[in-house]
Structures are given as C-alpha cells and as structure tokens.
Amino acid sequence: MNYTHEQLPAINSLARLVKLVAFAGTGKTTTLIGYALARPQSRILYLCYNKSVEQAAKQRFPNNVVCKTSHGLAFGAVGTRYKHKLTQNLRLIDAAKAINSQNWDLVRTVLETLNNYLASADAGIELDHCPPEKMKNERMRRAAAGVVAAARLLWARMQDVEDRAVGMTHDGYLKLWALSRPNLRSRFDIVLGDEAQDINPVVAGVLADQASYGLGVVVCGDGHQMLYRFRGAVDALNASWLNRAEVHYLTQSFRFGSAVAHVGNMILSFKGEQRQLVGLGLATRVTKKLPEGLDHRAILCRTVVGVIESALRLADQGEKIFWVGGIDGYNLQALEDLHALSIGQYDRVKGKKLLQEYPQYTFYKEVASDSQDPEMLRSIQIVEQYAKDLPALFAKLRLNAVADELEASVTLSTAHRAKGLEWDAVQLAEDFSFEPFNPNNVREAWEDEMNLLYVACTRAMQVLAVNAPVLAIMAEFVGRRDGVRPATPLVFKQDRLAA
C-alpha cells in the first residue's frame, strides 16, 4: 500500500496517545488500517460510531482488530440484563405515565433533562442537565428542582429490572456501563476512537479512562464534520486529556478534485480554518444543476420531510429510488398510521399502541403543540400536507424503492445519513432553509449548519450541484476576496443555542 507523506507519520507513530485530524475524504480509515497492519501483535479495538460502520470495518481491518460500537460493548457487559425491557427511546406518553403527569411541557423537559444526563460524563442528575431555556431566572431555577427530581425518578425506574412499565434505552445501559469505569486493558492494547467530533461526553469519558489505564489510544475525526450537537455530542478532539497527544493532520483528499475542495475551503474559511483541503481526485465540476442523462445521482436533503417530498416527486417520474438506511427508516408506516388516525379510520392503524395512547388525533396534536416535540410536529406537517392521498402516494414510493443501490437511478438521503458515503454526482436539495450571513444567527446553530453543508458538498466525486446557501457562501467569499465586499467579522445574535 502506498501511503501519503501525511499518513505515514501517523501510521508509524510510537506515541501512546495520538490525535488524527482528518478532513473530508482524506483517507482516515485507510490510515487507521495501516496503523493496525503495522502492529500485527497488538490487540486493537476499533470503536465504531454506528453499526453500519462496524459492519463495513469488519470487511477491511486485519484480524488483530475487534470492531465494535460503544453500545455493543456496553450491551455485553450491562445491557443483557435489560433484554426484556429494551426500547429504542422513551416517548412522551411513557414518561408521562412514569412520573404521573399530564403537563406535557414538564414531561418533555424531564425527558430532555434525563437525555442530557445520559449523554454526559456526570455521575448523577443535577440542575446542570436541565435545558438552559428553563433556567433563565431564579423562579425557573427553583421550579427546575422538580424537573430534576422527576428525571431521577424516571432514571431509577429505567434501572429497575423488575419494572417493565418503564423501558431501558440503549443510551441508558451505555451510561450504566460508563459509570462502572470499564477497564479494557485485559482484552486490548490499543483503542482506536473514530468520529471523535461527534461522540458524546459519556463515550469520550470511556476513552479518557482507557488512556489513564495505560492503553494506547488513537482518537480521530474532523471538528468541521460535527453534526450531532443536538444529540449531546461534543468535539472530543478538543478535550483537555488530549493536550499531550501527538497530533497529525490529513488534508489531501483523493475523493474529489480541486473544484469541490475549493467549495469546501470557502465554507471552512468562514469558520476560521487556516489549513486548506486539497483535492487530488478526478477533476470535478461545481454547477447549479446536474447535467441531463446521468445514469445515477444522489440528492441530499436537510430534513426527512425533504427526502419524502423529493421521493414523491421522483416516483411520479418513474425513477427507481434507493433510500440510504432503507425506506423503513423514514417512518412511512408510522405516518400512515397517523394519517388513518387523523381521518378516523382506526381499523387501518397497524401500530395499535398509537390508538391506546392517542385515541383521538386532536389529542395527538395537543400533546405535540404543548410539548413542541419536533418528531410529532414533523409528522403532523406531512400528514396534513398530503391529507387526501397519502396512503396511495406511499404505496407508489414502496413500489419505486430498490434495495440494491446499483439498480437505482436516484439515491435519496438526509445530509446527516450521508456522512461517510460518496457518489459521482450529488445534488443539494433546497430544503436547507439556512441564511449563512443573517445577523440573527446563533453561533452554535450556524456552525452546525455550516458543518452540514461542508459534509454534504464533500460527498461528490465528480459533479456537485449546489443549493442557495452554498451559492450565498461562494458569492460572499469571492466578493471579499476581490474587495467588492468588506471583510468584516460575522455577526451573531448570541454565541450559544440557549443563552
């Protein structure tokens, strides 16, 4: 294998603590594989970000590497105790019953507080885990004590193996495993921690523990590809325990050529990045619209609603569609059930739990409005927008969906799900309702949207069709470069998502 002058120093590093900062498409996985191949006698754990990455990694890494997600490790150690009461997530209705409340805003706040705690490295649930918008003044802070007490009750019931009324989530048993301060030294010599910019503090704490126990730790990622702050993720690359790490940078991408790299650099320049992403792949084009006659193209949307609306339009044109993550991952059946509920056709509701919890559609809307639950609100938006013929439209979507991407003329995905993937031709959808230079932007939210655009743009290997926000960024960059626009600092309404 021929490695670049950037990859080789990382592969041959003798440091016990290494930080690998890898820009989009710069061969991060190839470098980690090279690192493992250079140490055939070492027992290495590759800590994968998700299950799909784990499955792909098992096909590529040598036999001295065990590929596992943090949840996979935690399930073997702790999660098996809760097999009988595992649930994907605690819904509002579940939490309301558990804490005996019909105050939906309170229930949502309790759930958010609990989830903030589960993602943290903290030992117990405290006021710090309450949503910041609920802590703006002294009266709100006093009321938050009740939220903390309810969250502690909910967490206690989750941990009770005999209490089947409150399920244990996957993040719940991960938290319990992390609280046990696991020492992996008996099984491994080195841990490779991938996607460090998007792991949450609880996993980052496990990695820090392994370094303190004497294992070799390699942490890799790209802060500009941080996409999951809204789930409690932190950029672990900036953690203080990595201050003594040996640092290596990968900036040369063989995925795309200079044109896509230039777009990426324009986005990153406004974030203050000084290093340049270098495109060494095939020549690429950046356009406003993909050329006609392509055998295949990928369309990346900001939202699930955007994906579904794009699919509805494409199905009318007879396109064969591949859904990244599978069509079932976009909750079509749940939406059909909600549609049936909305028109009173209760016999068509397949998920009977929906009927048990929300006997009337008006009650569902009331809970959604009171709690401002984003998933419920998005579902209502789709159901009411396509109220007349949603089942028929969804039947057409299933008919036009293919399981093998090679059979598809179009691949559809949210930009979040597209991370780690690549296509020859990529079109960015117009549902990125983001104004990059709006002075009312909140800095953290602005950074998240800029990261998402950077990730989306760098999925293209040959042709990239950009959308309005990227065009605005390109125009501002060129205007500043050519002296047409003043190079003034960007203005933000506030620095944090909830100040």
CSV table of C-alpha atoms in Angstrom, one decimal:
chain,number,residue,atom,x,y,z
A,1,MET,CA,0.0,0.0,0.0
A,2,ASN,CA,1.3,3.5,-0.9
A,3,TYR,CA,0.7,5.9,1.9
A,4,THR,CA,1.0,9.7,1.7
A,5,HIS,CA,3.5,11.8,3.5
A,6,GLU,CA,0.7,12.8,5.8
A,7,GLN,CA,-0.4,9.3,6.6
A,8,LEU,CA,3.0,7.6,7.2
A,9,PRO,CA,3.9,9.6,10.3
A,10,ALA,CA,0.6,8.7,11.9
A,11,ILE,CA,0.9,5.1,11.0
A,12,ASN,CA,4.5,4.8,12.3
A,13,SER,CA,3.9,6.9,15.5
A,14,LEU,CA,5.3,5.5,18.7
A,15,ALA,CA,3.2,7.8,20.9
A,16,ARG,CA,0.8,6.2,23.3
A,17,LEU,CA,-1.7,9.0,22.7
A,18,VAL,CA,-2.4,10.1,19.1
A,19,LYS,CA,-4.8,12.7,17.7
A,20,LEU,CA,-5.6,12.3,14.0
A,21,VAL,CA,-7.4,15.2,12.4
A,22,ALA,CA,-8.7,14.1,9.1
A,23,PHE,CA,-10.6,16.4,6.6
A,24,ALA,CA,-13.3,15.0,4.4
A,25,GLY,CA,-12.2,12.2,2.1
A,26,THR,CA,-8.6,12.3,3.2
A,27,GLY,CA,-8.1,8.5,3.9
A,28,LYS,CA,-8.7,8.4,7.6
A,29,THR,CA,-9.9,4.8,7.6
A,30,THR,CA,-7.0,3.8,5.3
A,31,THR,CA,-4.6,5.4,7.8
A,32,LEU,CA,-6.2,3.5,10.7
A,33,ILE,CA,-6.0,0.2,8.8
A,34,GLY,CA,-2.3,1.0,8.1
A,35,TYR,CA,-1.8,1.7,11.8
A,36,ALA,CA,-3.3,-1.7,12.6
A,37,LEU,CA,-1.3,-3.6,10.0
A,38,ALA,CA,1.9,-2.1,11.3
A,39,ARG,CA,1.2,-3.6,14.7
A,40,PRO,CA,0.2,-7.3,14.0
A,41,GLN,CA,0.9,-8.4,17.5
A,42,SER,CA,-1.2,-5.7,19.2
A,43,ARG,CA,-4.8,-6.4,20.3
A,44,ILE,CA,-6.7,-3.4,18.9
A,45,LEU,CA,-10.3,-2.3,19.5
A,46,TYR,CA,-11.7,-0.1,16.7
A,47,LEU,CA,-14.5,1.8,18.5
A,48,CYS,CA,-17.0,2.4,15.7
A,49,TYR,CA,-19.5,5.3,15.5
A,50,ASN,CA,-22.5,3.1,14.5
A,51,LYS,CA,-23.5,-0.4,13.4
A,52,SER,CA,-23.1,0.2,9.7
A,53,VAL,CA,-19.6,1.5,10.2
A,54,GLU,CA,-18.8,-1.6,12.3
A,55,GLN,CA,-20.0,-3.9,9.6
A,56,ALA,CA,-18.0,-2.2,6.9
A,57,ALA,CA,-14.9,-2.1,9.1
A,58,LYS,CA,-15.0,-5.8,9.7
A,59,GLN,CA,-14.5,-6.3,6.0
A,60,ARG,CA,-11.4,-4.1,5.9
A,61,PHE,CA,-9.5,-4.3,9.1
A,62,PRO,CA,-7.0,-7.1,9.8
A,63,ASN,CA,-7.7,-10.0,12.2
A,64,ASN,CA,-5.9,-8.3,15.2
A,65,VAL,CA,-8.6,-5.7,15.3
A,66,VAL,CA,-12.0,-6.1,17.0
A,67,CYS,CA,-14.6,-3.7,15.5
A,68,LYS,CA,-17.3,-2.7,18.0
A,69,THR,CA,-19.7,0.1,18.7
A,70,SER,CA,-19.7,1.5,22.3
A,71,HIS,CA,-23.3,0.3,22.6
A,72,GLY,CA,-22.1,-3.2,21.5
A,73,LEU,CA,-19.5,-3.3,24.3
A,74,ALA,CA,-21.9,-1.9,26.8
A,75,PHE,CA,-24.7,-4.4,25.9
A,76,GLY,CA,-22.4,-7.4,26.5
A,77,ALA,CA,-21.4,-6.0,29.9
A,78,VAL,CA,-24.7,-4.4,31.1
A,79,GLY,CA,-27.4,-4.3,28.5
A,80,THR,CA,-28.2,-8.0,28.6
A,81,ARG,CA,-29.8,-7.6,32.0
A,82,TYR,CA,-32.4,-5.4,30.4
A,83,LYS,CA,-33.2,-7.5,27.3
A,84,HIS,CA,-36.8,-8.0,28.4
A,85,LYS,CA,-37.4,-4.2,28.7
A,86,LEU,CA,-35.2,-2.6,26.0
A,87,THR,CA,-36.8,0.2,24.0
A,88,GLN,CA,-35.4,2.5,21.3
A,89,ASN,CA,-36.4,5.6,23.2
A,90,LEU,CA,-38.8,6.8,25.9
A,91,ARG,CA,-41.7,8.5,24.4
A,92,LEU,CA,-43.6,11.4,25.9
A,93,ILE,CA,-46.5,9.2,26.8
A,94,ASP,CA,-44.2,6.7,28.5
A,95,ALA,CA,-42.5,9.3,30.6
A,96,ALA,CA,-45.9,11.0,31.5
A,97,LYS,CA,-47.2,7.7,32.9
A,98,ALA,CA,-43.9,7.0,34.8
A,99,ILE,CA,-43.9,10.4,36.6
A,100,ASN,CA,-47.7,10.6,36.7
A,101,SER,CA,-48.1,13.9,35.0
A,102,GLN,CA,-50.3,15.4,32.2
A,103,ASN,CA,-48.2,18.6,32.0
A,104,TRP,CA,-46.7,17.9,28.5
A,105,ASP,CA,-44.2,20.7,28.7
A,106,LEU,CA,-43.0,19.4,32.0
A,107,VAL,CA,-42.8,15.8,30.7
A,108,ARG,CA,-40.8,17.0,27.7
A,109,THR,CA,-38.4,18.9,29.9
A,110,VAL,CA,-37.9,15.9,32.2
A,111,LEU,CA,-37.1,13.7,29.2
A,112,GLU,CA,-34.7,16.3,27.8
A,113,THR,CA,-33.0,16.6,31.3
A,114,LEU,CA,-32.7,12.8,31.5
A,115,ASN,CA,-31.2,12.5,28.0
A,116,ASN,CA,-28.8,15.3,28.7
A,117,TYR,CA,-27.6,13.4,31.7
A,118,LEU,CA,-27.3,10.1,29.8
A,119,ALA,CA,-25.1,11.8,27.2
A,120,SER,CA,-22.9,13.4,29.9
A,121,ALA,CA,-19.9,12.1,31.8
A,122,ASP,CA,-21.6,13.1,35.1
A,123,ALA,CA,-22.3,10.7,37.9
A,124,GLY,CA,-25.8,12.0,38.9
A,125,ILE,CA,-28.7,14.1,37.5
A,126,GLU,CA,-28.3,17.7,38.6
A,127,LEU,CA,-29.7,21.1,37.7
A,128,ASP,CA,-26.9,21.5,35.1
A,129,HIS,CA,-28.7,18.9,33.0
A,130,CYS,CA,-31.9,20.9,32.7
A,131,PRO,CA,-32.4,22.7,29.3
A,132,PRO,CA,-30.8,26.2,29.5
A,133,GLU,CA,-34.1,27.8,28.4
A,134,LYS,CA,-35.7,26.5,31.6
A,135,MET,CA,-33.0,28.2,33.8
A,136,LYS,CA,-33.2,31.8,32.8
A,137,ASN,CA,-34.2,33.3,36.2
A,138,GLU,CA,-34.4,32.4,39.8
A,139,ARG,CA,-38.1,31.3,39.7
A,140,MET,CA,-37.4,29.0,36.8
A,141,ARG,CA,-34.3,27.6,38.6
A,142,ARG,CA,-36.4,26.8,41.7
A,143,ALA,CA,-39.0,25.1,39.5
A,144,ALA,CA,-36.2,23.1,37.8
A,145,ALA,CA,-35.6,21.3,41.1
A,146,GLY,CA,-38.9,19.4,40.5
A,147,VAL,CA,-37.7,18.6,37.0
A,148,VAL,CA,-34.5,17.1,38.4
A,149,ALA,CA,-36.5,15.0,41.0
A,150,ALA,CA,-38.8,13.7,38.3
A,151,ALA,CA,-35.8,12.8,36.0
A,152,ARG,CA,-34.2,11.0,38.9
A,153,LEU,CA,-37.4,9.0,39.4
A,154,LEU,CA,-37.6,8.1,35.7
A,155,TRP,CA,-34.0,7.0,35.7
A,156,ALA,CA,-34.5,4.9,38.8
A,157,ARG,CA,-37.4,3.1,37.2
A,158,MET,CA,-35.4,2.6,34.0
A,159,GLN,CA,-32.7,0.8,36.0
A,160,ASP,CA,-35.1,-1.4,37.9
A,161,VAL,CA,-35.0,-4.8,36.1
A,162,GLU,CA,-38.4,-5.7,37.6
A,163,ASP,CA,-40.1,-2.5,36.4
A,164,ARG,CA,-41.4,-3.4,32.9
A,165,ALA,CA,-43.6,-0.3,32.7
A,166,VAL,CA,-40.5,1.9,32.0
A,167,GLY,CA,-38.1,0.6,29.4
A,168,MET,CA,-34.4,0.8,29.3
A,169,THR,CA,-33.0,2.7,26.4
A,170,HIS,CA,-29.7,1.9,24.6
A,171,ASP,CA,-28.2,5.1,25.8
A,172,GLY,CA,-29.3,4.1,29.3
A,173,TYR,CA,-27.3,0.9,29.5
A,174,LEU,CA,-24.4,2.7,27.8
A,175,LYS,CA,-24.5,5.2,30.7
A,176,LEU,CA,-24.5,2.4,33.3
A,177,TRP,CA,-21.5,0.8,31.6
A,178,ALA,CA,-19.6,4.0,31.6
A,179,LEU,CA,-20.4,4.7,35.2
A,180,SER,CA,-18.8,1.3,36.1
A,181,ARG,CA,-15.5,2.8,34.7
A,182,PRO,CA,-14.7,-0.2,32.5
A,183,ASN,CA,-11.0,-1.1,32.1
A,184,LEU,CA,-10.4,-2.8,28.7
A,185,ARG,CA,-6.7,-3.5,29.3
A,186,SER,CA,-7.2,-7.2,29.8
A,187,ARG,CA,-8.7,-7.5,26.3
A,188,PHE,CA,-6.9,-4.8,24.3
A,189,ASP,CA,-3.6,-3.0,24.0
A,190,ILE,CA,-4.8,-0.1,21.8
A,191,VAL,CA,-8.2,1.6,21.3
A,192,LEU,CA,-8.9,3.5,18.0
A,193,GLY,CA,-11.7,6.0,18.7
A,194,ASP,CA,-13.3,7.1,15.4
A,195,GLU,CA,-15.6,10.1,14.7
A,196,ALA,CA,-14.4,11.8,17.8
A,197,GLN,CA,-16.0,15.1,16.8
A,198,ASP,CA,-19.5,13.5,17.3
A,199,ILE,CA,-19.2,11.2,20.3
A,200,ASN,CA,-20.9,12.3,23.4
A,201,PRO,CA,-19.2,13.0,26.7
A,202,VAL,CA,-20.1,9.6,28.2
A,203,VAL,CA,-18.1,7.8,25.4
A,204,ALA,CA,-15.4,10.4,25.5
A,205,GLY,CA,-15.0,9.7,29.2
A,206,VAL,CA,-14.6,5.9,28.5
A,207,LEU,CA,-11.8,6.7,26.0
A,208,ALA,CA,-10.1,9.0,28.5
A,209,ASP,CA,-10.4,6.2,31.1
A,210,GLN,CA,-8.6,3.8,28.8
A,211,ALA,CA,-5.7,6.2,28.3
A,212,SER,CA,-5.4,6.6,32.1
A,213,TYR,CA,-5.4,2.8,32.5
A,214,GLY,CA,-2.3,2.7,30.2
A,215,LEU,CA,-3.8,1.6,26.9
A,216,GLY,CA,-2.6,3.2,23.7
A,217,VAL,CA,-5.4,5.5,22.4
A,218,VAL,CA,-5.7,6.9,18.9
A,219,VAL,CA,-8.5,9.5,18.6
A,220,CYS,CA,-9.5,10.6,15.1
A,221,GLY,CA,-12.1,12.9,13.5
A,222,ASP,CA,-12.8,16.3,12.0
A,223,GLY,CA,-14.4,19.1,14.0
A,224,HIS,CA,-15.8,20.5,10.8
A,225,GLN,CA,-17.9,17.3,10.4
A,226,MET,CA,-19.5,17.6,13.8
A,227,LEU,CA,-23.3,17.0,13.1
A,228,TYR,CA,-24.8,15.7,16.3
A,229,ARG,CA,-24.5,18.5,18.8
A,230,PHE,CA,-28.3,18.4,19.1
A,231,ARG,CA,-28.0,14.9,20.5
A,232,GLY,CA,-25.5,16.0,23.1
A,233,ALA,CA,-22.3,15.3,21.1
A,234,VAL,CA,-19.1,17.2,21.9
A,235,ASP,CA,-16.0,17.5,19.9
A,236,ALA,CA,-13.7,15.2,21.9
A,237,LEU,CA,-10.8,16.2,19.8
A,238,ASN,CA,-10.7,19.4,21.9
A,239,ALA,CA,-10.8,17.5,25.2
A,240,SER,CA,-8.1,18.6,27.8
A,241,TRP,CA,-6.9,15.0,28.2
A,242,LEU,CA,-5.7,15.1,24.6
A,243,ASN,CA,-3.5,18.1,25.2
A,244,ARG,CA,-0.5,15.8,25.5
A,245,ALA,CA,-1.4,13.8,22.4
A,246,GLU,CA,0.8,13.7,19.3
A,247,VAL,CA,-1.1,15.4,16.6
A,248,HIS,CA,-1.3,14.5,12.8
A,249,TYR,CA,-3.3,16.1,10.1
A,250,LEU,CA,-4.7,14.6,6.9
A,251,THR,CA,-5.7,17.3,4.4
A,252,GLN,CA,-5.2,15.6,1.0
A,253,SER,CA,-8.4,14.1,-0.4
A,254,PHE,CA,-8.5,11.6,-3.3
A,255,ARG,CA,-12.3,11.5,-3.3
A,256,PHE,CA,-12.7,14.7,-5.4
A,257,GLY,CA,-10.7,17.3,-7.4
A,258,SER,CA,-9.9,20.9,-6.8
A,259,ALA,CA,-13.3,22.3,-7.6
A,260,VAL,CA,-15.2,20.5,-4.8
A,261,ALA,CA,-12.2,21.1,-2.5
A,262,HIS,CA,-12.4,24.8,-3.3
A,263,VAL,CA,-16.1,24.9,-2.3
A,264,GLY,CA,-15.2,23.1,1.0
A,265,ASN,CA,-12.5,25.6,1.7
A,266,MET,CA,-14.8,28.5,1.1
A,267,ILE,CA,-17.2,27.1,3.7
A,268,LEU,CA,-14.4,26.4,6.2
A,269,SER,CA,-12.8,29.8,5.7
A,270,PHE,CA,-15.8,31.5,7.4
A,271,LYS,CA,-15.3,29.1,10.3
A,272,GLY,CA,-11.8,30.4,10.7
A,273,GLU,CA,-10.0,27.3,9.3
A,274,GLN,CA,-6.4,28.1,8.2
A,275,ARG,CA,-5.5,24.7,6.7
A,276,GLN,CA,-6.5,24.0,3.1
A,277,LEU,CA,-8.4,20.9,2.0
A,278,VAL,CA,-6.5,19.7,-1.1
A,279,GLY,CA,-8.5,17.9,-3.9
A,280,LEU,CA,-6.3,15.3,-5.6
A,281,GLY,CA,-9.0,13.1,-7.0
A,282,LEU,CA,-10.5,13.2,-10.5
A,283,ALA,CA,-11.5,16.6,-12.0
A,284,THR,CA,-14.8,17.8,-10.6
A,285,ARG,CA,-17.4,20.3,-11.6
A,286,VAL,CA,-19.5,22.5,-9.5
A,287,THR,CA,-22.8,23.6,-11.0
A,288,LYS,CA,-26.2,24.9,-10.1
A,289,LYS,CA,-27.9,21.9,-11.8
A,290,LEU,CA,-26.8,18.4,-12.5
A,291,PRO,CA,-26.4,17.6,-16.2
A,292,GLU,CA,-29.1,15.6,-18.0
A,293,GLY,CA,-28.7,12.0,-18.9
A,294,LEU,CA,-26.8,10.8,-15.8
A,295,ASP,CA,-27.2,7.1,-15.0
A,296,HIS,CA,-27.4,7.8,-11.3
A,297,ARG,CA,-27.4,10.8,-9.0
A,298,ALA,CA,-27.7,11.4,-5.2
A,299,ILE,CA,-30.0,14.0,-3.8
A,300,LEU,CA,-29.1,15.1,-0.2
A,301,CYS,CA,-31.8,16.8,1.8
A,302,ARG,CA,-31.7,18.7,5.1
A,303,THR,CA,-34.8,17.0,6.6
A,304,VAL,CA,-36.8,13.7,6.5
A,305,VAL,CA,-39.7,15.8,5.1
A,306,GLY,CA,-37.4,16.9,2.3
A,307,VAL,CA,-36.5,13.3,1.5
A,308,ILE,CA,-40.1,12.2,1.4
A,309,GLU,CA,-41.2,15.1,-0.8
A,310,SER,CA,-38.3,14.5,-3.2
A,311,ALA,CA,-39.3,10.8,-3.3
A,312,LEU,CA,-42.9,11.7,-4.1
A,313,ARG,CA,-41.8,13.9,-7.0
A,314,LEU,CA,-39.3,11.4,-8.4
A,315,ALA,CA,-41.7,8.5,-8.1
A,316,ASP,CA,-44.1,10.4,-10.4
A,317,GLN,CA,-41.3,10.5,-12.9
A,318,GLY,CA,-40.8,6.7,-12.7
A,319,GLU,CA,-37.4,6.9,-11.1
A,320,LYS,CA,-36.1,3.9,-9.1
A,321,ILE,CA,-35.1,5.2,-5.7
A,322,PHE,CA,-32.5,3.9,-3.2
A,323,TRP,CA,-33.1,5.2,0.3
A,324,VAL,CA,-30.0,5.4,2.4
A,325,GLY,CA,-30.7,3.5,5.6
A,326,GLY,CA,-33.7,1.8,3.9
A,327,ILE,CA,-37.1,3.1,3.2
A,328,ASP,CA,-38.4,1.7,6.5
A,329,GLY,CA,-36.0,4.0,8.3
A,330,TYR,CA,-38.1,7.1,7.2
A,331,ASN,CA,-41.2,6.1,9.3
A,332,LEU,CA,-43.6,5.8,6.5
A,333,GLN,CA,-45.8,3.2,8.3
A,334,ALA,CA,-46.0,5.4,11.4
A,335,LEU,CA,-47.0,8.3,9.2
A,336,GLU,CA,-49.7,6.2,7.5
A,337,ASP,CA,-51.0,5.2,11.0
A,338,LEU,CA,-51.2,8.8,12.0
A,339,HIS,CA,-53.0,9.6,8.7
A,340,ALA,CA,-55.5,6.9,9.4
A,341,LEU,CA,-56.0,8.3,12.9
A,342,SER,CA,-56.5,11.8,11.6
A,343,ILE,CA,-59.4,10.7,9.4
A,344,GLY,CA,-60.9,8.4,11.9
A,345,GLN,CA,-60.1,5.1,10.1
A,346,TYR,CA,-59.0,3.4,13.2
A,347,ASP,CA,-59.1,-0.1,11.7
A,348,ARG,CA,-56.2,0.9,9.3
A,349,VAL,CA,-53.9,1.8,12.2
A,350,LYS,CA,-51.3,-1.1,12.4
A,351,GLY,CA,-49.4,0.2,15.4
A,352,LYS,CA,-52.1,-0.3,18.0
A,353,LYS,CA,-50.1,1.4,20.7
A,354,LEU,CA,-50.8,4.7,18.8
A,355,LEU,CA,-54.6,4.2,19.4
A,356,GLN,CA,-54.1,3.2,23.0
A,357,GLU,CA,-52.1,6.4,23.8
A,358,TYR,CA,-53.8,8.8,21.4
A,359,PRO,CA,-57.4,7.8,21.0
A,360,GLN,CA,-58.1,11.0,19.1
A,361,TYR,CA,-56.0,12.9,16.5
A,362,THR,CA,-56.8,16.1,18.3
A,363,PHE,CA,-55.2,14.8,21.4
A,364,TYR,CA,-52.1,13.9,19.4
A,365,LYS,CA,-51.9,17.4,18.1
A,366,GLU,CA,-52.5,18.9,21.6
A,367,VAL,CA,-49.6,16.9,23.0
A,368,ALA,CA,-47.4,17.9,20.0
A,369,SER,CA,-48.2,21.5,20.5
A,370,ASP,CA,-47.8,21.6,24.2
A,371,SER,CA,-44.5,19.7,24.2
A,372,GLN,CA,-43.2,21.1,20.9
A,373,ASP,CA,-41.9,17.6,20.2
A,374,PRO,CA,-40.1,18.0,16.8
A,375,GLU,CA,-40.8,14.5,15.5
A,376,MET,CA,-44.5,14.8,16.3
A,377,LEU,CA,-44.7,18.2,14.7
A,378,ARG,CA,-42.9,17.0,11.5
A,379,SER,CA,-45.3,14.0,11.3
A,380,ILE,CA,-48.3,16.3,11.6
A,381,GLN,CA,-46.9,18.5,8.8
A,382,ILE,CA,-46.6,15.6,6.4
A,383,VAL,CA,-49.9,14.0,7.3
A,384,GLU,CA,-51.8,17.3,6.8
A,385,GLN,CA,-49.9,18.4,3.7
A,386,TYR,CA,-50.8,15.1,1.9
A,387,ALA,CA,-54.1,14.5,3.7
A,388,LYS,CA,-56.1,13.4,0.6
A,389,ASP,CA,-54.0,10.6,-0.8
A,390,LEU,CA,-51.1,9.9,1.5
A,391,PRO,CA,-51.5,6.0,1.5
A,392,ALA,CA,-51.6,5.9,-2.3
A,393,LEU,CA,-48.5,8.1,-2.6
A,394,PHE,CA,-46.6,6.0,0.0
A,395,ALA,CA,-47.6,2.8,-1.9
A,396,LYS,CA,-46.0,4.3,-5.0
A,397,LEU,CA,-42.9,5.1,-3.0
A,398,ARG,CA,-42.6,1.5,-1.9
A,399,LEU,CA,-43.1,0.3,-5.4
A,400,ASN,CA,-40.3,2.5,-6.7
A,401,ALA,CA,-37.9,1.7,-3.9
A,402,VAL,CA,-35.0,-0.7,-4.6
A,403,ALA,CA,-32.8,-2.5,-2.1
A,404,ASP,CA,-29.7,-2.5,-4.3
A,405,GLU,CA,-28.3,0.9,-5.0
A,406,LEU,CA,-26.8,-0.4,-8.3
A,407,GLU,CA,-30.4,-0.7,-9.5
A,408,ALA,CA,-31.3,2.8,-8.6
A,409,SER,CA,-31.4,5.9,-10.8
A,410,VAL,CA,-31.5,8.1,-7.7
A,411,THR,CA,-30.2,7.8,-4.2
A,412,LEU,CA,-32.0,9.8,-1.5
A,413,SER,CA,-30.7,10.7,1.9
A,414,THR,CA,-30.6,13.3,4.6
A,415,ALA,CA,-27.2,15.0,4.7
A,416,HIS,CA,-26.8,13.6,8.2
A,417,ARG,CA,-27.2,10.0,7.0
A,418,ALA,CA,-24.9,10.7,4.0
A,419,LYS,CA,-21.8,11.2,6.2
A,420,GLY,CA,-19.1,8.7,5.3
A,421,LEU,CA,-20.7,8.0,1.9
A,422,GLU,CA,-19.8,9.3,-1.6
A,423,TRP,CA,-21.3,9.4,-5.1
A,424,ASP,CA,-20.2,10.5,-8.5
A,425,ALA,CA,-23.0,13.1,-8.9
A,426,VAL,CA,-24.5,14.9,-5.9
A,427,GLN,CA,-27.3,17.5,-5.8
A,428,LEU,CA,-28.0,19.5,-2.7
A,429,ALA,CA,-31.8,20.0,-2.1
A,430,GLU,CA,-33.3,23.4,-1.4
A,431,ASP,CA,-34.8,22.4,2.0
A,432,PHE,CA,-31.6,23.8,3.7
A,433,SER,CA,-33.5,26.8,5.0
A,434,PHE,CA,-30.3,28.5,6.2
A,435,GLU,CA,-29.1,32.0,5.7
A,436,PRO,CA,-25.3,31.9,6.3
A,437,PHE,CA,-24.9,35.7,6.9
A,438,ASN,CA,-28.1,36.5,8.8
A,439,PRO,CA,-27.0,38.6,11.8
A,440,ASN,CA,-29.8,36.9,13.8
A,441,ASN,CA,-28.0,33.5,13.6
A,442,VAL,CA,-26.9,31.8,16.9
A,443,ARG,CA,-23.2,30.9,16.6
A,444,GLU,CA,-23.6,27.3,17.6
A,445,ALA,CA,-26.5,26.6,15.3
A,446,TRP,CA,-24.7,28.5,12.5
A,447,GLU,CA,-21.6,26.2,13.0
A,448,ASP,CA,-23.8,23.1,12.9
A,449,GLU,CA,-25.4,24.2,9.6
A,450,MET,CA,-22.0,25.1,8.1
A,451,ASN,CA,-20.7,21.7,9.1
A,452,LEU,CA,-23.7,20.0,7.4
A,453,LEU,CA,-23.1,21.9,4.2
A,454,TYR,CA,-19.4,21.0,4.3
A,455,VAL,CA,-20.2,17.4,4.8
A,456,ALA,CA,-22.9,17.4,2.0
A,457,CYS,CA,-20.7,19.1,-0.5
A,458,THR,CA,-17.8,16.8,0.1
A,459,ARG,CA,-19.8,13.7,-0.8
A,460,ALA,CA,-19.4,14.5,-4.5
A,461,MET,CA,-16.6,12.8,-6.5
A,462,GLN,CA,-17.3,14.2,-10.0
A,463,VAL,CA,-20.2,16.7,-10.1
A,464,LEU,CA,-21.7,18.8,-7.4
A,465,ALA,CA,-24.9,20.8,-7.8
A,466,VAL,CA,-25.0,23.4,-5.0
A,467,ASN,CA,-28.1,25.0,-3.4
A,468,ALA,CA,-28.9,28.6,-2.4
A,469,PRO,CA,-27.0,28.6,0.9
A,470,VAL,CA,-23.8,27.3,-0.7
A,471,LEU,CA,-24.2,29.9,-3.5
A,472,ALA,CA,-24.5,32.6,-0.9
A,473,ILE,CA,-21.3,31.4,0.8
A,474,MET,CA,-19.5,31.3,-2.6
A,475,ALA,CA,-20.6,34.8,-3.5
A,476,GLU,CA,-19.6,36.2,-0.2
A,477,PHE,CA,-16.2,34.5,-0.4
A,478,VAL,CA,-15.5,35.8,-3.9
A,479,GLY,CA,-16.8,39.3,-3.0
A,480,ARG,CA,-14.5,39.5,0.0
A,481,ARG,CA,-11.5,38.1,-1.9
A,482,ASP,CA,-12.0,40.6,-4.8
A,483,GLY,CA,-12.5,43.5,-2.5
A,484,VAL,CA,-16.1,44.0,-3.6
A,485,ARG,CA,-17.4,43.3,-0.1
A,486,PRO,CA,-15.8,44.3,3.1
A,487,ALA,CA,-14.1,41.5,5.1
A,488,THR,CA,-15.9,42.4,8.3
A,489,PRO,CA,-16.3,39.8,11.1
A,490,LEU,CA,-19.5,37.8,11.0
A,491,VAL,CA,-22.2,39.0,13.4
A,492,PHE,CA,-24.3,36.6,15.6
A,493,LYS,CA,-27.3,37.2,17.8
A,494,GLN,CA,-25.7,35.1,20.5
A,495,ASP,CA,-23.0,32.5,20.9
A,496,ARG,CA,-24.9,29.6,22.3
A,497,LEU,CA,-28.0,27.7,21.3
A,498,ALA,CA,-29.8,28.7,24.5
A,499,ALA,CA,-28.1,31.5,26.3
